[in-house]
Amino acid sequence: MKKQKELKNIKNTKNVVFYGLIGVLAAVTLASLIIIIGYILVNGISHINFEFLTQDPKRMGKEGGIFSVIIGTLMVTSVGILIATPIGIAAAIYFTEYSKEGKGVYLIRFFTEILAGIPSIIFGLFGFAFFVIFLKMGWSVLSGGLTLAIMVLPTLIRATEESLKTVPMSYREGSLSLGATKWQTIVRVILPCCRPGILTGLILGIGRAIGETAAVMLTVGGSLRLPTSVFDSTRTMAVHLYILAAEGLSMEKTYATAALLIFIVLVINTSANLISNKLGGNNGN
């Protein structure tokens, strides 16, 4: 009896130490995030004003605002996501609903996962060699968008695929037993159930695309002019931030750009999470 009590005390002590260690690590992670974001926001928000948001950069970014840079960021990110989304969802549907497990599917999944871990500079070099030089698209929004689309495809495919797997098989069987075709079952039954998961993949893709620097520098260029078409060169906020900081042009503009970039990412993520939760609730109803 005494021995069992001692073993129970040892087990309780281990649990307390384990949970305490997890709590400390979580607190350190949260504190690091708060310190980094807080430092940037404190130094940057005071320099964000109406002129900063509505004027184009002047003197290589030393003066003026970042209006053309914001538009360039939105255009490049939108092109990348618009191209990657249908391809990623279609690939995930094929893997989950149509393909049979085998060496071919295994190899495609394997290389998709490898693609997700490749450094962004490699994507940039590929985009520069293929889109900019070989296809003669030049430094443009389209070249950058296509490169970003390739970068976010693995994330989108995996998120959608995992979401499709969570749909119970009884949903498919019920729909097919009522006379629906397989395509009708996928479009009208399965995909609506997967909207939160697909949206999560899109959030991750947008986050990676909007903050990308190396790949964008090599494919979009660095023009500070307002882009009027997808064939124009432009500069994204991440690239603008990098150039301002690396060349020491203006630390005030650097912190202001970083703070605005964080704010945009927070707004996108928060909005997407709210929509995802709402869609999930609707599905549940």
Short mmCIF file of C-alpha atoms in Angstrom, two decimals, residues 36-232:
data_model
loop_
_atom_site.label_atom_id
_atom_site.label_comp_id
_atom_site.label_asym_id
_atom_site.label_seq_id
_atom_site.Cartn_x
_atom_site.Cartn_y
_atom_site.Cartn_z
CA ILE A 36 8.55 41.51 -31.23
CA ILE A 37 5.16 42.72 -32.43
CA GLY A 38 4.89 45.29 -29.65
CA TYR A 39 8.34 46.76 -30.40
CA ILE A 40 7.52 47.14 -34.11
CA LEU A 41 4.08 48.59 -33.47
CA VAL A 42 5.35 51.08 -30.86
CA ASN A 43 8.05 52.34 -33.23
CA GLY A 44 5.91 52.24 -36.36
CA ILE A 45 2.35 53.29 -35.59
CA SER A 46 3.30 56.88 -34.76
CA HIS A 47 4.63 57.34 -38.33
CA ILE A 48 1.51 56.00 -40.05
CA ASN A 49 -0.70 58.82 -41.17
CA PHE A 50 -2.93 59.81 -44.08
CA GLU A 51 -0.02 60.99 -46.26
CA PHE A 52 1.93 57.79 -45.62
CA LEU A 53 -1.02 55.71 -46.80
CA THR A 54 -2.03 57.82 -49.82
CA GLN A 55 1.24 59.08 -51.31
CA ASP A 56 3.67 57.20 -53.53
CA PRO A 57 7.26 56.75 -52.31
CA LYS A 58 9.73 59.49 -53.17
CA ARG A 59 13.53 59.50 -53.25
CA MET A 60 13.71 55.66 -53.19
CA GLY A 61 11.41 55.54 -50.16
CA LYS A 62 13.11 58.14 -47.98
CA GLU A 63 10.09 60.40 -48.32
CA GLY A 64 6.43 60.11 -49.25
CA GLY A 65 4.21 57.15 -48.49
CA ILE A 66 3.71 53.59 -49.68
CA PHE A 67 0.43 53.74 -51.63
CA SER A 68 1.87 52.15 -54.80
CA VAL A 69 3.62 49.54 -52.65
CA ILE A 70 0.35 48.57 -50.93
CA ILE A 71 -1.40 48.23 -54.31
CA GLY A 72 1.53 46.20 -55.67
CA THR A 73 1.40 43.87 -52.65
CA LEU A 74 -2.33 43.30 -53.03
CA MET A 75 -2.02 42.68 -56.79
CA VAL A 76 0.84 40.17 -56.54
CA THR A 77 -0.78 38.31 -53.63
CA SER A 78 -4.19 38.25 -55.35
CA VAL A 79 -2.74 36.90 -58.61
CA GLY A 80 -0.86 34.18 -56.74
CA ILE A 81 -3.86 33.09 -54.65
CA LEU A 82 -6.31 33.23 -57.58
CA ILE A 83 -4.04 30.95 -59.62
CA ALA A 84 -3.16 28.56 -56.78
CA THR A 85 -6.65 28.11 -55.28
CA PRO A 86 -8.45 26.22 -58.12
CA ILE A 87 -5.35 24.16 -58.90
CA GLY A 88 -4.77 23.27 -55.25
CA ILE A 89 -8.40 22.33 -54.57
CA ALA A 90 -8.63 20.30 -57.79
CA ALA A 91 -5.42 18.43 -56.93
CA ALA A 92 -6.66 17.67 -53.41
CA ILE A 93 -10.01 16.40 -54.77
CA TYR A 94 -8.17 14.15 -57.22
CA PHE A 95 -5.89 12.70 -54.51
CA THR A 96 -8.76 12.12 -52.08
CA GLU A 97 -11.74 11.21 -54.21
CA TYR A 98 -10.48 9.76 -57.50
CA SER A 99 -6.93 8.41 -57.26
CA LYS A 100 -6.11 4.99 -55.88
CA GLU A 101 -3.32 4.59 -53.40
CA GLY A 102 -0.19 3.48 -55.18
CA LYS A 103 3.37 4.42 -55.98
CA GLY A 104 2.30 7.21 -58.33
CA VAL A 105 0.15 8.99 -55.74
CA TYR A 106 2.76 8.35 -53.05
CA LEU A 107 5.48 9.96 -55.18
CA ILE A 108 3.30 12.99 -55.99
CA ARG A 109 2.52 13.49 -52.29
CA PHE A 110 6.18 13.01 -51.42
CA PHE A 111 7.37 15.65 -53.89
CA THR A 112 4.54 17.98 -52.84
CA GLU A 113 5.81 17.83 -49.27
CA ILE A 114 9.36 18.42 -50.46
CA LEU A 115 8.14 21.41 -52.45
CA ALA A 116 6.74 22.89 -49.22
CA GLY A 117 10.17 22.81 -47.59
CA ILE A 118 12.21 24.33 -50.40
CA PRO A 119 13.71 27.76 -49.52
CA SER A 120 11.90 30.63 -51.17
CA ILE A 121 15.04 31.85 -52.93
CA ILE A 122 14.97 28.63 -54.99
CA PHE A 123 11.43 29.47 -56.12
CA GLY A 124 12.66 32.94 -56.92
CA LEU A 125 15.51 31.65 -59.07
CA PHE A 126 13.11 29.30 -60.88
CA GLY A 127 10.59 32.10 -61.42
CA PHE A 128 13.32 34.41 -62.69
CA ALA A 129 14.73 31.82 -65.10
CA PHE A 130 11.39 30.44 -66.33
CA PHE A 131 8.81 33.24 -66.18
CA VAL A 132 11.00 36.34 -66.45
CA ILE A 133 13.63 35.10 -68.93
CA PHE A 134 12.31 32.02 -70.78
CA LEU A 135 8.65 33.09 -71.14
CA LYS A 136 9.76 36.74 -71.50
CA MET A 137 7.22 38.05 -69.00
CA GLY A 138 9.83 40.32 -67.52
CA TRP A 139 9.75 41.59 -63.94
CA SER A 140 6.02 41.86 -63.49
CA VAL A 141 3.07 41.23 -61.21
CA LEU A 142 2.22 38.14 -63.29
CA SER A 143 5.70 36.61 -62.95
CA GLY A 144 5.63 37.17 -59.20
CA GLY A 145 2.06 35.90 -58.86
CA LEU A 146 2.85 32.69 -60.74
CA THR A 147 5.92 32.11 -58.58
CA LEU A 148 3.94 32.69 -55.40
CA ALA A 149 1.22 30.35 -56.68
CA ILE A 150 3.77 27.54 -56.96
CA MET A 151 5.01 28.34 -53.46
CA VAL A 152 1.61 28.19 -51.76
CA LEU A 153 0.30 25.19 -53.72
CA PRO A 154 1.69 22.52 -51.32
CA THR A 155 0.13 24.26 -48.31
CA LEU A 156 -3.22 24.61 -50.02
CA ILE A 157 -3.22 21.02 -51.30
CA ARG A 158 -2.35 19.50 -47.93
CA ALA A 159 -4.86 21.63 -46.00
CA THR A 160 -7.67 20.83 -48.45
CA GLU A 161 -6.76 17.14 -48.59
CA GLU A 162 -6.78 16.77 -44.81
CA SER A 163 -10.10 18.62 -44.66
CA LEU A 164 -11.63 16.31 -47.30
CA LYS A 165 -10.55 13.27 -45.29
CA THR A 166 -12.52 14.47 -42.27
CA VAL A 167 -15.85 14.25 -44.14
CA PRO A 168 -17.55 11.00 -43.02
CA MET A 169 -17.91 8.34 -45.70
CA SER A 170 -21.64 8.11 -44.83
CA TYR A 171 -22.11 11.56 -46.41
CA ARG A 172 -20.81 10.23 -49.72
CA GLU A 173 -22.78 7.01 -49.48
CA GLY A 174 -25.98 8.87 -48.61
CA SER A 175 -25.63 11.26 -51.52
CA LEU A 176 -24.82 8.51 -54.02
CA SER A 177 -27.70 6.35 -52.77
CA LEU A 178 -30.10 9.23 -53.51
CA GLY A 179 -29.02 9.21 -57.14
CA ALA A 180 -26.44 11.99 -57.19
CA THR A 181 -23.37 11.55 -59.34
CA LYS A 182 -19.92 11.51 -57.80
CA TRP A 183 -19.20 15.02 -59.08
CA GLN A 184 -22.51 16.32 -57.67
CA THR A 185 -21.66 14.67 -54.35
CA ILE A 186 -18.27 16.38 -54.26
CA VAL A 187 -19.54 19.83 -55.24
CA ARG A 188 -22.79 19.93 -53.26
CA VAL A 189 -22.03 17.76 -50.23
CA ILE A 190 -18.33 17.32 -49.56
CA LEU A 191 -16.86 20.70 -50.48
CA PRO A 192 -19.38 22.72 -48.41
CA CYS A 193 -18.34 20.64 -45.39
CA CYS A 194 -14.68 21.46 -46.08
CA ARG A 195 -14.98 25.24 -46.41
CA PRO A 196 -13.35 25.99 -43.02
CA GLY A 197 -10.38 23.74 -43.83
CA ILE A 198 -9.97 25.17 -47.32
CA LEU A 199 -10.16 28.68 -45.89
CA THR A 200 -7.47 27.80 -43.37
CA GLY A 201 -5.20 26.73 -46.22
CA LEU A 202 -5.92 29.99 -48.00
CA ILE A 203 -5.04 31.97 -44.86
CA LEU A 204 -1.71 30.19 -44.58
CA GLY A 205 -1.08 30.74 -48.30
CA ILE A 206 -1.92 34.44 -48.14
CA GLY A 207 0.28 34.85 -45.07
CA ARG A 208 3.23 33.28 -46.84
CA ALA A 209 2.64 35.17 -50.08
CA ILE A 210 2.18 38.59 -48.54
CA GLY A 211 5.33 38.29 -46.43
CA GLU A 212 7.57 36.77 -49.09
CA THR A 213 10.68 38.72 -50.04
CA ALA A 214 13.37 36.73 -51.87
CA ALA A 215 11.15 35.12 -54.49
CA VAL A 216 9.31 38.38 -55.16
CA MET A 217 12.46 40.46 -55.56
CA LEU A 218 13.66 38.20 -58.37
CA THR A 219 10.36 38.07 -60.26
CA VAL A 220 8.42 41.27 -59.58
CA GLY A 221 11.29 43.74 -59.54
CA GLY A 222 11.41 46.86 -57.43
CA SER A 223 9.60 49.61 -59.31
CA LEU A 224 7.99 52.23 -57.10
CA ARG A 225 5.48 53.30 -59.74
CA LEU A 226 1.81 52.45 -59.31
CA PRO A 227 1.14 49.22 -61.27
CA THR A 228 -1.77 49.49 -63.71
CA SER A 229 -1.69 45.94 -65.11
CA VAL A 230 -0.31 42.51 -64.27
CA PHE A 231 2.51 43.09 -66.76
CA ASP A 232 3.93 46.04 -64.81
#
